[in-house]
């Protein structure tokens, strides 16, 4: 129950710090107390990204229990505002390594700049630079080639095979009723149909 | 089925709009811990994640968890308030907040992947401290980029501290499972056509090993079909923009769409009006109280026009009445003057004439005649206009206004898999790609491959898909050659079952084939892959890993370049399959 004592002492600051936190990097101090935390158990784990300013404030003696208490205080704080169940959802899962951080989302060198994950295009661009051989299969190699058969034309309105194209709107149609319908369409719908088959003209 | 106004049978449906129910927090079953921890099998799909245990217990033979691979977190909320999968009852209100760890069919966002793993492990009942003490089988994309595998291995080994990891391709697991069920002889050869949510693949398997060099991917699948259907209907029904949601489109694709065996022939049938009336699916939208005219529509314009006409008519008739009165008064006055003449009061008569500005009695008479005619005519017109009415407004059917007519869209959307030009993609369609892939093999190999064509994946579940593939295969194969097409027994779930079968038949042990141990991860790097019958091919290139944030952490996986030749030797000695990878040894 020793961990209960610091709660009353610390109740004012976490109210501000819980609201004010937003660090994405953990400083070195959790690593030092990481060993203790493994023994400290589940309650301290998981709020891995928020321990930065909170850990800095308490004194070194209660640093080992600080992580626990911050977790509990956070849980208490959320419990004050909401029902008891919020305490269990705020609790992080026990089976993780709470000090883990992805290396993909920036590193020490990248600092504050590199906070987003690479999207597929960037990853593939990096992959291309690796020394692939002629016969190696990689993600962009296995893309299917462009079609060799000429594309069949279908009406934009009904999907039936279309023999005619309206010169004014460039929409394809299959009968005269469709044609009169096309001529009554507002321009945004016309553009919508053309965008659907990627036929909008970019040239002004 | 109902009868519409003209007495014909027509089909009216309503959207089910199924709500997701939250997953329970299961208790960890005893047989998954003793005698040894059971592996956890996760089919990590871009549409749906399926997770469960690989154990022989009867009640655990299906995936425990099936949920959409989406996470939603509103902007101000804390990280712990992210809702995942089935926590979200209806996706539509949160559509703009939904995030997925996938970009196309590859995992790129590992924070969200971490949330997904947390969800899976928590709901499966894992409570061990500091690590997840079960081996993990995870699916990955065919030819998954090395960087992505590196990140995934890092997440699994360093965050969750799992003992062993195995990666495989979902289509190949499904192939494995179905071949076992059909008791086909090992080693298996065949060609897998797997169509998922973002991509469709052609995966040739030769002698039990995936021939990665010759596989191909078409970037058209379920999500493109859903977006296409949504845009088609939104353009057809601009008044119902908000009601045409992606969830409802997915429902239409799952329940109301089919794949035509002969696309042009089927379209000809739809030209016929009776066929159309019979086969069009009318989706009844909930009544919204919206009379046509949120925006200016044709009906509103007509209404306005009739109102204006009525107003004009009223004004005209009032004017006519006034004029009639004036004319009548004037006529009476003139008649009175004429009477003066008849009565013989000549002086008064001449005085009145001067007042009226007339010269003679004849002028007066002609005026009187004209006025009389005008009065008679206007009286007649008044009578007529009182009797007649304005044009009746066109009849307006409120129920039909709230119906979406889904006709040819039912077969156009599944068709994009075979003709990507429908959505403007210039890639080859699925069957043309199959032809292209087959052409890269010798005729004997082609025969072997087409004798076991296997269809799998959620996007293959349209009625008529198997017959369509057979028909197109018949067209492209030599005359009177043999082929066989099989559909997976459960196209969406069989990948999970295959992975589970594989895990049960290949238990994780130190150097077991197909498993990556913690030691392997640390020595060979995160991008290492241990090949097996349902996995990708591993190309041992060293990928530079960004340095972790904390220099204190012993980074055993930091980049090296000296280890490369040793790795190649290790891999080629470990791999025993017959394929074109022999060229790697030459370096």
JSON list of N, CA, C and O in Angstrom, two decimals, chain B residues 296 299-309 311:
[
{"chain": "B", "resi": 296, "resn": "UNK", "atom": "N", "xyz": [-32.50, 22.18, -56.59]},
{"chain": "B", "resi": 296, "resn": "UNK", "atom": "CA", "xyz": [-33.53, 22.46, -57.59]},
{"chain": "B", "resi": 296, "resn": "UNK", "atom": "C", "xyz": [-33.68, 21.25, -58.49]},
{"chain": "B", "resi": 296, "resn": "UNK", "atom": "O", "xyz": [-32.77, 20.90, -59.22]},
{"chain": "B", "resi": 299, "resn": "UNK", "atom": "N", "xyz": [-39.06, 18.40, -60.56]},
{"chain": "B", "resi": 299, "resn": "UNK", "atom": "CA", "xyz": [-40.40, 18.54, -59.99]},
{"chain": "B", "resi": 299, "resn": "UNK", "atom": "C", "xyz": [-40.60, 19.91, -59.40]},
{"chain": "B", "resi": 299, "resn": "UNK", "atom": "O", "xyz": [-41.66, 20.53, -59.55]},
{"chain": "B", "resi": 300, "resn": "UNK", "atom": "N", "xyz": [-39.56, 20.39, -58.71]},
{"chain": "B", "resi": 300, "resn": "UNK", "atom": "CA", "xyz": [-39.73, 21.70, -58.07]},
{"chain": "B", "resi": 300, "resn": "UNK", "atom": "C", "xyz": [-39.92, 22.79, -59.11]},
{"chain": "B", "resi": 300, "resn": "UNK", "atom": "O", "xyz": [-40.73, 23.71, -58.95]},
{"chain": "B", "resi": 301, "resn": "UNK", "atom": "N", "xyz": [-39.16, 22.65, -60.18]},
{"chain": "B", "resi": 301, "resn": "UNK", "atom": "CA", "xyz": [-39.30, 23.66, -61.23]},
{"chain": "B", "resi": 301, "resn": "UNK", "atom": "C", "xyz": [-40.72, 23.65, -61.76]},
{"chain": "B", "resi": 301, "resn": "UNK", "atom": "O", "xyz": [-41.33, 24.69, -61.99]},
{"chain": "B", "resi": 302, "resn": "UNK", "atom": "N", "xyz": [-41.29, 22.45, -61.97]},
{"chain": "B", "resi": 302, "resn": "UNK", "atom": "CA", "xyz": [-42.65, 22.37, -62.49]},
{"chain": "B", "resi": 302, "resn": "UNK", "atom": "C", "xyz": [-43.64, 23.01, -61.54]},
{"chain": "B", "resi": 302, "resn": "UNK", "atom": "O", "xyz": [-44.53, 23.75, -61.94]},
{"chain": "B", "resi": 303, "resn": "UNK", "atom": "N", "xyz": [-43.47, 22.72, -60.27]},
{"chain": "B", "resi": 303, "resn": "UNK", "atom": "CA", "xyz": [-44.35, 23.31, -59.26]},
{"chain": "B", "resi": 303, "resn": "UNK", "atom": "C", "xyz": [-44.32, 24.82, -59.33]},
{"chain": "B", "resi": 303, "resn": "UNK", "atom": "O", "xyz": [-45.35, 25.49, -59.33]},
{"chain": "B", "resi": 304, "resn": "UNK", "atom": "N", "xyz": [-43.08, 25.34, -59.37]},
{"chain": "B", "resi": 304, "resn": "UNK", "atom": "CA", "xyz": [-42.96, 26.81, -59.40]},
{"chain": "B", "resi": 304, "resn": "UNK", "atom": "C", "xyz": [-43.66, 27.38, -60.62]},
{"chain": "B", "resi": 304, "resn": "UNK", "atom": "O", "xyz": [-44.34, 28.40, -60.57]},
{"chain": "B", "resi": 305, "resn": "UNK", "atom": "N", "xyz": [-43.46, 26.66, -61.73]},
{"chain": "B", "resi": 305, "resn": "UNK", "atom": "CA", "xyz": [-44.06, 27.15, -62.97]},
{"chain": "B", "resi": 305, "resn": "UNK", "atom": "C", "xyz": [-45.57, 27.19, -62.87]},
{"chain": "B", "resi": 305, "resn": "UNK", "atom": "O", "xyz": [-46.20, 28.18, -63.26]},
{"chain": "B", "resi": 306, "resn": "UNK", "atom": "N", "xyz": [-46.19, 26.15, -62.36]},
{"chain": "B", "resi": 306, "resn": "UNK", "atom": "CA", "xyz": [-47.66, 26.14, -62.27]},
{"chain": "B", "resi": 306, "resn": "UNK", "atom": "C", "xyz": [-48.14, 27.23, -61.33]},
{"chain": "B", "resi": 306, "resn": "UNK", "atom": "O", "xyz": [-49.16, 27.87, -61.58]},
{"chain": "B", "resi": 307, "resn": "UNK", "atom": "N", "xyz": [-47.39, 27.44, -60.23]},
{"chain": "B", "resi": 307, "resn": "UNK", "atom": "CA", "xyz": [-47.81, 28.51, -59.31]},
{"chain": "B", "resi": 307, "resn": "UNK", "atom": "C", "xyz": [-47.80, 29.86, -60.01]},
{"chain": "B", "resi": 307, "resn": "UNK", "atom": "O", "xyz": [-48.73, 30.66, -59.88]},
{"chain": "B", "resi": 308, "resn": "UNK", "atom": "N", "xyz": [-46.75, 30.09, -60.76]},
{"chain": "B", "resi": 308, "resn": "UNK", "atom": "CA", "xyz": [-46.65, 31.38, -61.46]},
{"chain": "B", "resi": 308, "resn": "UNK", "atom": "C", "xyz": [-47.80, 31.53, -62.46]},
{"chain": "B", "resi": 308, "resn": "UNK", "atom": "O", "xyz": [-48.40, 32.60, -62.59]},
{"chain": "B", "resi": 309, "resn": "UNK", "atom": "N", "xyz": [-48.08, 30.43, -63.16]},
{"chain": "B", "resi": 309, "resn": "UNK", "atom": "CA", "xyz": [-49.16, 30.48, -64.14]},
{"chain": "B", "resi": 309, "resn": "UNK", "atom": "C", "xyz": [-50.47, 30.86, -63.46]},
{"chain": "B", "resi": 309, "resn": "UNK", "atom": "O", "xyz": [-51.24, 31.69, -63.95]},
{"chain": "B", "resi": 311, "resn": "UNK", "atom": "N", "xyz": [-50.95, 32.47, -60.72]},
{"chain": "B", "resi": 311, "resn": "UNK", "atom": "CA", "xyz": [-50.96, 33.87, -60.30]},
{"chain": "B", "resi": 311, "resn": "UNK", "atom": "C", "xyz": [-51.26, 34.79, -61.46]},
{"chain": "B", "resi": 311, "resn": "UNK", "atom": "O", "xyz": [-52.07, 35.73, -61.38]}
]
